[in-house]
Amino acid sequence: MNYRIIFYIIGWVLNIEAAFMLLPFFTGIVYQEPALWSFMISGIICLAIGVSLTFRKPRRQYFYVKEGYVTVALSWVFLSIMGSLPFLLSGSIAHPIDALFETVSGFTTTGASILPAVEDLPKCILLWRSFTHWIGGMGVLVFLLSLLKLAGGSHMNLMKAESPGPSVSKLLPKVHSTAKILYGIYIVMTIAEFIVLLVSGMPVFDALTTSFGTAGTGGFGIKNDSIASYSPLIQIEVTIFMILFGVNFNFYFLLLLRKWKQAFSNEEVCCYFAVIGAAILLISWDIRGLYGTFPIALRESAFQVGSIITTTGFATCDFNQWPEISRTILVMLMFVGACAGSTGGGIKVSRFIILIKSTGKELSSYLHPRQVKSIRMDGKSIDHEVVRNINVFMIVYLLIFAVSLLVLACDGTDLITNFTAVAATFNNIGPGLELVGPSANFGLFSNPAKLMLIFDMLAGRLEIFPLLLLFVPDIWRKF
């Protein structure tokens, strides 16, 4: 295990986090808020630790998959701990576990909050909450890869560990260039949404925080009613951008290269839009009686479907009050999630496609035992290793889900609340149903339950295995 390179990269992560804290600091200056000093102090602490870890460059810069997973997991843990300091130092959140919950929820783009109200918070704190979504959306290590040069395949080992989805591919021969392209697309789309929202009449601060939350598919709002108080036009625009940020970013790269056929023949993207379209129509028909006219029901349905499947978590209404069919569809979408290679969470559409094809292959083998049949996606054969990884992922996913349910049950809360709370945090969505619905928060849970949900949020964002490896004794041995 190359410990020096691990802590070297963690140091750079903390340096970058310190730089990111300048934005809320300057926001505090603009609005003349005392809370700005919490960002200065937190930034200095981050920088002090980061510089001490990066003062000497390691002689051995090459590292393997295990170092990649450990580096990513530890980076997110340290990132979250340091990111919680502004909440504590400003007094916005008094309890350390609550502050950590809010910060992890931000960086993992979950959007679940322990705060009963947010409108009274300082503007710099509100910006930091939304900005953590943007930082965590594409991944802080992907950002680091676009700046830092490492030896050999080290870049790819980091990207595989942090990027969501069953497999990660390079857009260009060099991962360093791939990271730049991904962040370039990410920034351009964020700026595009910001401009669109400004033109539609949204105030500058609101447009900036909403763009950060949408781009990272997070969901922290700056108003107690999330997006409900904004105009229907703005709600429609946010709906569109939420869905766009849930698309695999490889799709946009192919569009830039004008490879139209290859882009639009992507099975995952086509299935993603098909699921969204079907869910919108079914829910719109089911809730039409609640909103008077079908167009309004269609708008409300589209927003919530887009918010849930992309795991953004914004809300325009309390969908906890919707009929059972609609609520059931939304819960199912929580598990489906967005596309692999997007900023969205969930199990991912591509995994479900491969699982369905694997099931079909197994059924076919019962009828034709001697038949040799491969699983194909986008015209390419899927490696057995990918299928095996997905099967293991689903088993571990269900085990963690079950343990989380048991831990939350100790609080005495009802099953629907516990089930959707775990689903909302593990899939990085935000709101659930009943006591954790869109008009409620996660402050009702005990500290042990919150720690369990913090683990779920990190495990969901990091695709489980990088975080679990921290608990394997062999990973820490020097070979």
Tab-separated table of C-alpha atoms in Angstrom:
chain	number	residue	atom	x	y	z
A	1	MET	CA	0.000	0.000	0.000
A	2	ASN	CA	1.486	3.333	-1.081
A	3	TYR	CA	0.434	5.454	1.910
A	4	ARG	CA	2.424	8.515	0.890
A	5	ILE	CA	0.638	8.956	-2.435
A	6	ILE	CA	-2.738	8.393	-0.720
A	7	PHE	CA	-2.159	11.191	1.786
A	8	TYR	CA	-0.577	13.346	-0.921
A	9	ILE	CA	-3.789	13.229	-2.949
A	10	ILE	CA	-5.944	13.769	0.170
A	11	GLY	CA	-3.817	16.837	0.828
A	12	TRP	CA	-4.598	18.195	-2.624
A	13	VAL	CA	-8.285	17.497	-2.068
A	14	LEU	CA	-8.175	19.616	1.091
A	15	ASN	CA	-6.276	22.370	-0.740
A	16	ILE	CA	-8.981	22.444	-3.387
A	17	GLU	CA	-11.693	22.469	-0.722
A	18	ALA	CA	-10.005	25.474	0.891
A	19	ALA	CA	-10.059	27.242	-2.484
A	20	PHE	CA	-13.745	26.381	-2.940
A	21	MET	CA	-14.527	27.999	0.432
A	22	LEU	CA	-13.512	31.358	-1.026
A	23	LEU	CA	-16.817	31.568	-2.907
A	24	PRO	CA	-19.047	31.504	0.216
A	25	PHE	CA	-16.486	33.720	1.973
A	26	PHE	CA	-16.830	36.425	-0.684
A	27	THR	CA	-20.603	35.919	-0.600
A	28	GLY	CA	-20.462	36.735	3.112
A	29	ILE	CA	-18.516	39.898	2.294
A	30	VAL	CA	-21.113	40.959	-0.283
A	31	TYR	CA	-23.999	40.443	2.142
A	32	GLN	CA	-21.953	41.640	5.170
A	33	GLU	CA	-22.591	38.501	7.217
A	34	PRO	CA	-20.574	37.571	10.331
A	35	ALA	CA	-20.720	33.915	9.270
A	36	LEU	CA	-18.072	34.647	6.624
A	37	TRP	CA	-15.370	34.186	9.271
A	38	SER	CA	-16.348	30.547	9.660
A	39	PHE	CA	-15.247	29.983	6.060
A	40	MET	CA	-11.982	31.845	6.565
A	41	ILE	CA	-11.130	29.764	9.646
A	42	SER	CA	-12.246	26.512	7.982
A	43	GLY	CA	-10.285	27.368	4.840
A	44	ILE	CA	-7.119	28.064	6.840
A	45	ILE	CA	-7.465	24.735	8.678
A	46	CYS	CA	-8.009	22.897	5.358
A	47	LEU	CA	-5.040	24.638	3.781
A	48	ALA	CA	-2.769	23.988	6.758
A	49	ILE	CA	-3.486	20.253	6.679
A	50	GLY	CA	-3.420	20.118	2.872
A	51	VAL	CA	-0.078	21.922	2.529
A	52	SER	CA	1.504	19.730	5.213
A	53	LEU	CA	0.437	16.630	3.254
A	54	THR	CA	1.559	17.944	-0.156
A	55	PHE	CA	4.769	19.672	0.969
A	56	ARG	CA	6.841	16.770	-0.309
A	57	LYS	CA	5.989	14.982	-3.516
A	58	PRO	CA	6.147	11.187	-3.121
A	59	ARG	CA	8.916	9.446	-5.020
A	60	ARG	CA	6.596	6.589	-6.004
A	61	GLN	CA	3.599	8.216	-7.692
A	62	TYR	CA	2.211	5.078	-9.280
A	63	PHE	CA	-0.515	3.261	-7.393
A	64	TYR	CA	-2.955	0.458	-8.075
A	65	VAL	CA	-6.686	-0.208	-7.789
A	66	LYS	CA	-6.671	-0.784	-4.025
A	67	GLU	CA	-4.909	2.553	-3.438
A	68	GLY	CA	-7.434	4.172	-5.769
A	69	TYR	CA	-10.415	2.906	-3.784
A	70	VAL	CA	-8.888	3.794	-0.414
A	71	THR	CA	-7.860	7.246	-1.633
A	72	VAL	CA	-11.345	8.025	-2.927
A	73	ALA	CA	-13.094	6.787	0.223
A	74	LEU	CA	-10.763	8.628	2.611
A	75	SER	CA	-10.882	11.780	0.470
A	76	TRP	CA	-14.667	11.905	0.738
A	77	VAL	CA	-14.537	11.312	4.492
A	78	PHE	CA	-12.005	14.100	5.071
A	79	LEU	CA	-13.790	16.363	2.585
A	80	SER	CA	-17.043	15.950	4.525
A	81	ILE	CA	-15.497	16.429	7.961
A	82	MET	CA	-13.743	19.635	6.941
A	83	GLY	CA	-16.790	20.807	5.011
A	84	SER	CA	-18.908	20.585	8.166
A	85	LEU	CA	-16.744	23.121	10.034
A	86	PRO	CA	-18.488	26.247	8.619
A	87	PHE	CA	-21.854	24.980	9.905
A	88	LEU	CA	-20.418	24.443	13.388
A	89	LEU	CA	-18.278	27.584	13.594
A	90	SER	CA	-21.093	29.830	12.352
A	91	GLY	CA	-23.585	28.300	14.778
A	92	SER	CA	-25.954	27.421	11.926
A	93	ILE	CA	-25.897	23.787	13.109
A	94	ALA	CA	-24.903	23.201	16.714
A	95	HIS	CA	-24.394	19.427	16.878
A	96	PRO	CA	-21.363	17.846	15.120
A	97	ILE	CA	-23.305	14.801	13.868
A	98	ASP	CA	-26.041	17.044	12.453
A	99	ALA	CA	-23.409	19.222	10.761
A	100	LEU	CA	-21.714	16.130	9.326
A	101	PHE	CA	-25.073	14.780	8.121
A	102	GLU	CA	-25.832	18.062	6.317
A	103	THR	CA	-22.373	18.196	4.755
A	104	VAL	CA	-22.311	14.564	3.619
A	105	SER	CA	-25.805	15.076	2.214
A	106	GLY	CA	-24.433	18.040	0.271
A	107	PHE	CA	-21.274	16.464	-1.132
A	108	THR	CA	-22.997	13.179	-2.008
A	109	THR	CA	-25.715	15.251	-3.743
A	110	THR	CA	-28.394	13.637	-1.574
A	111	GLY	CA	-30.200	16.764	-0.410
A	112	ALA	CA	-31.614	15.233	2.779
A	113	SER	CA	-31.553	17.861	5.514
A	114	ILE	CA	-31.850	17.940	9.291
A	115	LEU	CA	-32.843	21.631	9.204
A	116	PRO	CA	-36.549	22.404	9.774
A	117	ALA	CA	-36.197	25.761	7.966
A	118	VAL	CA	-33.472	27.336	5.822
A	119	GLU	CA	-34.637	30.825	4.880
A	120	ASP	CA	-33.195	32.375	8.056
A	121	LEU	CA	-29.694	30.999	7.409
A	122	PRO	CA	-26.951	33.419	6.237
A	123	LYS	CA	-26.587	33.672	2.476
A	124	CYS	CA	-22.998	32.392	2.618
A	125	ILE	CA	-24.148	29.245	4.437
A	126	LEU	CA	-26.968	28.711	1.918
A	127	LEU	CA	-24.472	29.092	-0.933
A	128	TRP	CA	-22.102	26.582	0.679
A	129	ARG	CA	-24.933	24.051	1.044
A	130	SER	CA	-25.744	24.301	-2.662
A	131	PHE	CA	-22.100	24.561	-3.733
A	132	THR	CA	-21.299	21.244	-2.022
A	133	HIS	CA	-23.754	19.655	-4.474
A	134	TRP	CA	-21.867	21.100	-7.417
A	135	ILE	CA	-18.490	20.016	-6.002
A	136	GLY	CA	-19.670	16.478	-5.323
A	137	GLY	CA	-21.758	16.123	-8.487
A	138	MET	CA	-18.951	15.411	-10.911
A	139	GLY	CA	-16.570	14.471	-8.110
A	140	VAL	CA	-13.792	16.443	-6.487
A	141	LEU	CA	-11.222	13.846	-7.552
A	142	VAL	CA	-12.303	14.104	-11.189
A	143	PHE	CA	-11.652	17.831	-10.822
A	144	LEU	CA	-8.273	17.036	-9.274
A	145	LEU	CA	-7.453	14.685	-12.162
A	146	SER	CA	-7.999	17.544	-14.597
A	147	LEU	CA	-5.276	19.507	-12.774
A	148	LEU	CA	-2.862	16.983	-11.282
A	149	LYS	CA	-0.616	14.701	-13.315
A	150	LEU	CA	0.021	11.228	-11.908
A	151	ALA	CA	2.065	8.333	-13.194
A	152	GLY	CA	0.817	5.535	-15.441
A	153	GLY	CA	-2.697	4.198	-14.865
A	154	SER	CA	-3.160	5.967	-11.522
A	155	HIS	CA	-5.610	8.435	-13.052
A	156	MET	CA	-7.874	5.636	-14.224
A	157	ASN	CA	-7.819	3.885	-10.855
A	158	LEU	CA	-9.072	7.065	-9.179
A	159	MET	CA	-11.728	7.724	-11.813
A	160	LYS	CA	-13.059	4.164	-11.651
A	161	ALA	CA	-13.394	4.414	-7.873
A	162	GLU	CA	-15.225	7.760	-7.882
A	163	SER	CA	-17.314	7.754	-11.072
A	164	PRO	CA	-20.834	6.292	-10.783
A	165	GLY	CA	-21.830	3.311	-12.882
A	166	PRO	CA	-20.934	-0.324	-13.579
A	167	SER	CA	-18.024	0.629	-15.822
A	168	VAL	CA	-15.981	3.699	-16.685
A	169	SER	CA	-14.484	4.386	-20.097
A	170	LYS	CA	-12.014	6.973	-21.295
A	171	LEU	CA	-13.309	9.543	-23.769
A	172	LEU	CA	-9.752	10.206	-24.935
A	173	PRO	CA	-6.540	8.131	-24.678
A	174	LYS	CA	-5.426	10.189	-21.649
A	175	VAL	CA	-7.610	10.161	-18.508
A	176	HIS	CA	-6.247	13.631	-17.704
A	177	SER	CA	-7.877	14.905	-20.918
A	178	THR	CA	-11.081	12.946	-20.233
A	179	ALA	CA	-11.425	14.635	-16.830
A	180	LYS	CA	-11.008	18.053	-18.445
A	181	ILE	CA	-13.711	17.290	-21.006
A	182	LEU	CA	-16.143	16.030	-18.361
A	183	TYR	CA	-15.673	19.108	-16.202
A	184	GLY	CA	-15.828	21.352	-19.254
A	185	ILE	CA	-19.243	19.955	-20.212
A	186	TYR	CA	-20.337	20.176	-16.569
A	187	ILE	CA	-19.357	23.853	-16.254
A	188	VAL	CA	-20.903	24.861	-19.588
A	189	MET	CA	-24.231	23.206	-18.710
A	190	THR	CA	-24.227	24.853	-15.271
A	191	ILE	CA	-23.602	28.286	-16.802
A	192	ALA	CA	-26.316	27.645	-19.405
A	193	GLU	CA	-28.889	26.906	-16.693
A	194	PHE	CA	-27.792	29.942	-14.687
A	195	ILE	CA	-28.318	32.215	-17.698
A	196	VAL	CA	-31.692	30.650	-18.555
A	197	LEU	CA	-32.947	31.105	-14.990
A	198	LEU	CA	-31.716	34.714	-14.906
A	199	VAL	CA	-33.507	35.517	-18.154
A	200	SER	CA	-36.679	33.972	-16.713
A	201	GLY	CA	-36.669	36.424	-13.830
A	202	MET	CA	-34.981	34.481	-11.042
A	203	PRO	CA	-32.732	36.614	-8.764
A	204	VAL	CA	-28.979	36.151	-9.212
A	205	PHE	CA	-28.383	34.412	-5.867
A	206	ASP	CA	-31.380	32.113	-6.364
A	207	ALA	CA	-30.305	31.275	-9.918
A	208	LEU	CA	-26.754	30.457	-8.799
A	209	THR	CA	-27.758	28.170	-5.923
A	210	THR	CA	-30.468	26.478	-7.987
A	211	SER	CA	-27.999	25.857	-10.811
A	212	PHE	CA	-25.512	24.337	-8.378
A	213	GLY	CA	-28.221	22.088	-6.927
A	214	THR	CA	-29.532	21.023	-10.330
A	215	ALA	CA	-26.112	20.409	-11.879
A	216	GLY	CA	-25.036	18.224	-8.986
A	217	THR	CA	-28.522	16.645	-8.883
A	218	GLY	CA	-28.558	17.548	-5.209
A	219	GLY	CA	-31.676	19.355	-4.089
A	220	PHE	CA	-30.761	21.708	-1.252
A	221	GLY	CA	-33.094	24.661	-1.716
A	222	ILE	CA	-32.785	28.170	-0.302
A	223	LYS	CA	-36.507	28.392	0.394
A	224	ASN	CA	-38.533	26.313	2.820
A	225	ASP	CA	-40.847	25.229	-0.013
A	226	SER	CA	-37.920	24.277	-2.286
A	227	ILE	CA	-38.932	25.357	-5.841
A	228	ALA	CA	-42.703	25.688	-5.304
A	229	SER	CA	-42.768	29.504	-4.965
A	230	TYR	CA	-41.099	30.112	-8.336
A	231	SER	CA	-43.018	30.626	-11.570
A	232	PRO	CA	-44.251	27.674	-13.685
A	233	LEU	CA	-41.752	28.675	-16.403
A	234	ILE	CA	-38.818	28.380	-13.994
A	235	GLN	CA	-40.129	25.044	-12.730
A	236	ILE	CA	-40.289	23.732	-16.306
A	237	GLU	CA	-36.722	24.924	-16.976
A	238	VAL	CA	-35.416	23.276	-13.812
A	239	THR	CA	-37.240	20.070	-14.831
A	240	ILE	CA	-35.482	20.038	-18.199
A	241	PHE	CA	-32.034	20.653	-16.727
A	242	MET	CA	-32.513	18.027	-13.998
A	243	ILE	CA	-33.261	15.436	-16.658
A	244	LEU	CA	-30.335	16.593	-18.815
A	245	PHE	CA	-27.862	16.288	-15.927
A	246	GLY	CA	-29.095	12.730	-15.388
A	247	VAL	CA	-27.836	11.710	-18.855
A	248	ASN	CA	-24.496	9.935	-19.301
A	249	PHE	CA	-21.950	12.670	-20.105
A	250	ASN	CA	-20.453	10.419	-22.800
A	251	PHE	CA	-23.655	11.182	-24.738
A	252	TYR	CA	-22.820	14.897	-24.788
A	253	PHE	CA	-19.238	14.166	-25.810
A	254	LEU	CA	-20.481	12.150	-28.774
A	255	LEU	CA	-22.770	15.029	-29.723
A	256	LEU	CA	-19.780	17.397	-29.652
A	257	LEU	CA	-17.981	15.023	-32.030
A	258	ARG	CA	-21.140	14.981	-34.200
A	259	LYS	CA	-21.435	11.224	-33.862
A	260	TRP	CA	-25.229	11.489	-33.893
A	261	LYS	CA	-26.000	7.855	-34.666
A	262	GLN	CA	-23.718	6.518	-31.962
A	263	ALA	CA	-25.095	8.988	-29.415
A	264	PHE	CA	-28.804	8.398	-30.059
A	265	SER	CA	-28.422	4.620	-30.314
A	266	ASN	CA	-27.233	4.449	-26.705
A	267	GLU	CA	-29.518	1.899	-25.011
A	268	GLU	CA	-29.193	3.375	-21.546
A	269	VAL	CA	-30.092	6.911	-22.629
A	270	CYS	CA	-33.061	5.681	-24.695
A	271	CYS	CA	-34.312	3.557	-21.791
A	272	TYR	CA	-33.792	6.465	-19.379
A	273	PHE	CA	-36.027	8.774	-21.414
A	274	ALA	CA	-38.576	5.987	-21.996
A	275	VAL	CA	-38.907	5.375	-18.235
A	276	ILE	CA	-39.264	9.111	-17.601
A	277	GLY	CA	-41.941	9.481	-20.285
A	278	ALA	CA	-43.951	6.489	-19.064
A	279	ALA	CA	-43.756	7.585	-15.408
A	280	ILE	CA	-44.852	11.147	-16.241
A	281	LEU	CA	-47.898	9.968	-18.197
A	282	LEU	CA	-48.985	7.431	-15.555
A	283	ILE	CA	-48.636	9.860	-12.649
A	284	SER	CA	-50.253	12.740	-14.574
A	285	TRP	CA	-53.325	10.588	-15.218
A	286	ASP	CA	-53.402	9.429	-11.598
A	287	ILE	CA	-53.201	12.936	-10.057
A	288	ARG	CA	-55.274	14.833	-12.635
A	289	GLY	CA	-58.129	15.233	-10.167
A	290	LEU	CA	-55.891	17.001	-7.623
A	291	TYR	CA	-54.895	19.860	-9.911
A	292	GLY	CA	-58.039	20.689	-11.871
A	293	THR	CA	-56.481	20.516	-15.338
A	294	PHE	CA	-54.307	17.888	-17.016
A	295	PRO	CA	-51.561	20.385	-18.110
A	296	ILE	CA	-50.939	21.406	-14.476
A	297	ALA	CA	-50.914	17.761	-13.407
A	298	LEU	CA	-48.483	17.044	-16.260
A	299	ARG	CA	-46.142	19.837	-15.111
A	300	GLU	CA	-46.201	18.697	-11.482
A	301	SER	CA	-45.702	15.079	-12.515
A	302	ALA	CA	-42.815	15.908	-14.869
A	303	PHE	CA	-41.024	17.923	-12.195
A	304	GLN	CA	-41.276	15.234	-9.513
A	305	VAL	CA	-40.409	12.387	-11.877
A	306	GLY	CA	-37.380	14.331	-13.121
A	307	SER	CA	-36.384	15.213	-9.564
A	308	ILE	CA	-36.665	11.658	-8.235
A	309	ILE	CA	-35.174	9.623	-11.092
A	310	THR	CA	-32.199	11.993	-11.360
A	311	THR	CA	-31.995	11.906	-7.537
A	312	THR	CA	-32.047	15.709	-7.386
A	313	GLY	CA	-34.687	16.016	-4.683
A	314	PHE	CA	-36.181	19.424	-5.484
A	315	ALA	CA	-39.946	19.651	-4.936
A	316	THR	CA	-42.809	21.826	-6.129
A	317	CYS	CA	-45.457	20.096	-4.022
A	318	ASP	CA	-45.864	17.601	-1.200
A	319	PHE	CA	-46.032	14.400	-3.258
A	320	ASN	CA	-46.478	12.554	0.026
A	321	GLN	CA	-50.163	13.526	-0.364
A	322	TRP	CA	-50.477	11.962	-3.834
A	323	PRO	CA	-52.438	8.720	-4.460
A	324	GLU	CA	-50.765	5.392	-3.702
A	325	ILE	CA	-50.083	4.536	-7.363
A	326	SER	CA	-48.149	7.761	-7.896
A	327	ARG	CA	-46.227	7.408	-4.651
A	328	THR	CA	-45.341	3.808	-5.532
A	329	ILE	CA	-44.020	4.848	-8.947
A	330	LEU	CA	-41.859	7.549	-7.335
A	331	VAL	CA	-40.426	5.049	-4.845
A	332	MET	CA	-39.594	2.689	-7.723
A	333	LEU	CA	-37.841	5.551	-9.538
A	334	MET	CA	-35.733	6.133	-6.418
A	335	PHE	CA	-34.068	2.784	-7.028
A	336	VAL	CA	-33.754	3.114	-10.814
A	337	GLY	CA	-31.810	6.363	-10.654
A	338	ALA	CA	-30.114	8.173	-13.516
A	339	CYS	CA	-27.614	7.053	-16.143
A	340	ALA	CA	-24.132	5.813	-15.354
A	341	GLY	CA	-21.560	8.531	-15.930
A	342	SER	CA	-23.987	11.294	-14.950
A	343	THR	CA	-24.181	13.327	-11.746
A	344	GLY	CA	-27.280	11.365	-10.665
A	345	GLY	CA	-27.468	8.601	-8.059
A	346	GLY	CA	-29.509	5.433	-7.676
A	347	ILE	CA	-28.679	1.938	-8.870
A	348	LYS	CA	-28.383	3.274	-12.456
A	349	VAL	CA	-30.385	2.478	-15.584
A	350	SER	CA	-27.515	0.546	-17.205
A	351	ARG	CA	-27.368	-1.912	-14.305
A	352	PHE	CA	-31.069	-2.684	-14.660
A	353	ILE	CA	-30.677	-3.182	-18.415
A	354	ILE	CA	-27.803	-5.633	-17.905
A	355	LEU	CA	-29.666	-7.428	-15.093
A	356	ILE	CA	-32.746	-7.858	-17.293
A	357	LYS	CA	-30.613	-9.165	-20.174
A	358	SER	CA	-28.784	-11.506	-17.792
A	359	THR	CA	-32.120	-12.879	-16.617
A	360	GLY	CA	-33.180	-13.430	-20.225
A	361	LYS	CA	-29.918	-15.218	-20.937
A	362	GLU	CA	-30.389	-17.530	-17.934
A	363	LEU	CA	-33.975	-18.358	-18.926
A	364	SER	CA	-32.797	-19.097	-22.459
A	365	SER	CA	-30.073	-21.410	-21.118
A	366	TYR	CA	-32.728	-23.550	-19.415
A	367	LEU	CA	-34.413	-24.089	-22.779
A	368	HIS	CA	-31.176	-24.414	-24.772
A	369	PRO	CA	-28.429	-25.690	-22.411
A	370	ARG	CA	-25.787	-25.946	-25.145
A	371	GLN	CA	-26.424	-22.515	-26.561
A	372	VAL	CA	-23.588	-19.988	-26.225
A	373	LYS	CA	-25.109	-16.545	-25.901
A	374	SER	CA	-23.431	-13.303	-24.869
A	375	ILE	CA	-25.035	-10.238	-23.324
A	376	ARG	CA	-24.761	-7.253	-25.626
A	377	MET	CA	-25.314	-3.567	-25.014
A	378	ASP	CA	-24.961	-0.830	-27.635
A	379	GLY	CA	-23.786	-3.503	-30.070
A	380	LYS	CA	-20.883	-4.557	-27.830
A	381	SER	CA	-20.502	-7.734	-25.828
A	382	ILE	CA	-20.581	-7.212	-22.047
A	383	ASP	CA	-17.659	-8.825	-20.212
A	384	HIS	CA	-18.547	-11.530	-17.710
A	385	GLU	CA	-16.594	-9.535	-15.107
A	386	VAL	CA	-19.013	-6.596	-15.475
A	387	VAL	CA	-22.033	-8.881	-15.045
A	388	ARG	CA	-20.442	-10.517	-12.004
A	389	ASN	CA	-19.684	-7.117	-10.443
A	390	ILE	CA	-23.297	-6.018	-10.946
A	391	ASN	CA	-24.628	-9.192	-9.323
A	392	VAL	CA	-22.325	-8.736	-6.320
A	393	PHE	CA	-23.236	-5.045	-6.149
A	394	MET	CA	-26.936	-5.885	-5.928
A	395	ILE	CA	-26.389	-8.480	-3.192
A	396	VAL	CA	-24.311	-6.085	-1.073
A	397	TYR	CA	-26.792	-3.281	-1.814
A	398	LEU	CA	-29.679	-5.361	-0.428
A	399	LEU	CA	-27.664	-6.403	2.650
A	400	ILE	CA	-26.755	-2.807	3.529
A	401	PHE	CA	-30.340	-1.739	2.885
A	402	ALA	CA	-31.635	-4.415	5.288
A	403	VAL	CA	-29.127	-3.519	8.030
A	404	SER	CA	-29.979	0.181	7.651
A	405	LEU	CA	-33.686	-0.594	8.030
A	406	LEU	CA	-33.012	-2.514	11.239
A	407	VAL	CA	-30.942	0.343	12.691
A	408	LEU	CA	-33.646	2.904	11.910
A	409	ALA	CA	-36.339	0.598	13.315
A	410	CYS	CA	-34.685	0.977	16.731
A	411	ASP	CA	-35.933	4.583	16.742
A	412	GLY	CA	-39.533	3.365	16.698
A	413	THR	CA	-40.493	5.188	13.500
A	414	ASP	CA	-42.910	3.570	11.049
A	415	LEU	CA	-41.836	1.234	8.244
A	416	ILE	CA	-42.691	3.567	5.335
A	417	THR	CA	-40.663	6.380	6.930
A	418	ASN	CA	-37.696	4.080	7.557
A	419	PHE	CA	-37.856	2.366	4.162
A	420	THR	CA	-38.032	5.600	2.170
A	421	ALA	CA	-35.447	7.298	4.422
A	422	VAL	CA	-32.942	4.557	3.599
A	423	ALA	CA	-33.969	4.581	-0.071
A	424	ALA	CA	-33.639	8.375	-0.225
A	425	THR	CA	-30.182	8.451	1.390
A	426	PHE	CA	-28.699	5.269	-0.091
A	427	ASN	CA	-29.785	6.366	-3.574
A	428	ASN	CA	-28.758	9.990	-2.905
A	429	ILE	CA	-32.231	11.438	-3.505
A	430	GLY	CA	-33.243	13.517	-0.478
A	431	PRO	CA	-36.936	13.425	0.406
A	432	GLY	CA	-38.833	10.237	1.182
A	433	LEU	CA	-42.391	9.657	2.363
A	434	GLU	CA	-44.356	10.093	5.601
A	435	LEU	CA	-42.125	11.632	8.322
A	436	VAL	CA	-39.289	12.323	5.856
A	437	GLY	CA	-41.487	13.647	3.039
A	438	PRO	CA	-40.820	16.836	1.024
A	439	SER	CA	-42.344	19.045	3.744
A	440	ALA	CA	-40.413	17.311	6.577
A	441	ASN	CA	-36.739	16.664	7.436
A	442	PHE	CA	-34.402	14.014	8.865
A	443	GLY	CA	-33.904	15.726	12.228
A	444	LEU	CA	-36.269	13.285	13.946
A	445	PHE	CA	-33.775	10.404	13.880
A	446	SER	CA	-31.411	9.580	16.736
A	447	ASN	CA	-27.643	10.067	16.401
A	448	PRO	CA	-26.953	6.336	15.718
A	449	ALA	CA	-29.621	6.378	12.983
A	450	LYS	CA	-28.107	9.537	11.473
A	451	LEU	CA	-24.654	7.921	11.449
A	452	MET	CA	-26.161	4.936	9.630
A	453	LEU	CA	-27.737	7.270	7.066
A	454	ILE	CA	-24.424	9.135	6.689
A	455	PHE	CA	-22.788	5.800	5.855
A	456	ASP	CA	-25.600	5.077	3.381
A	457	MET	CA	-25.123	8.428	1.626
A	458	LEU	CA	-21.379	7.919	1.249
A	459	ALA	CA	-21.797	4.281	0.187
A	460	GLY	CA	-24.444	5.252	-2.363
A	461	ARG	CA	-22.320	8.014	-3.892
A	462	LEU	CA	-19.153	5.893	-4.003
A	463	GLU	CA	-20.964	2.815	-5.329
A	464	ILE	CA	-20.482	0.895	-2.049
A	465	PHE	CA	-17.154	-0.913	-2.534
A	466	PRO	CA	-14.613	1.926	-1.973
A	467	LEU	CA	-16.187	2.650	1.414
A	468	LEU	CA	-16.507	-1.013	2.422
A	469	LEU	CA	-12.839	-1.653	1.627
A	470	LEU	CA	-11.874	0.670	4.488
A	471	PHE	CA	-13.216	-2.000	6.859
A	472	VAL	CA	-11.197	-4.854	5.330
A	473	PRO	CA	-8.032	-5.468	7.445
A	474	ASP	CA	-6.004	-6.808	4.500
A	475	ILE	CA	-6.264	-3.500	2.668
A	476	TRP	CA	-4.053	-1.815	5.280
A	477	ARG	CA	-1.250	-4.362	5.208
A	478	LYS	CA	1.988	-3.626	3.430
A	479	PHE	CA	2.816	-6.310	0.907
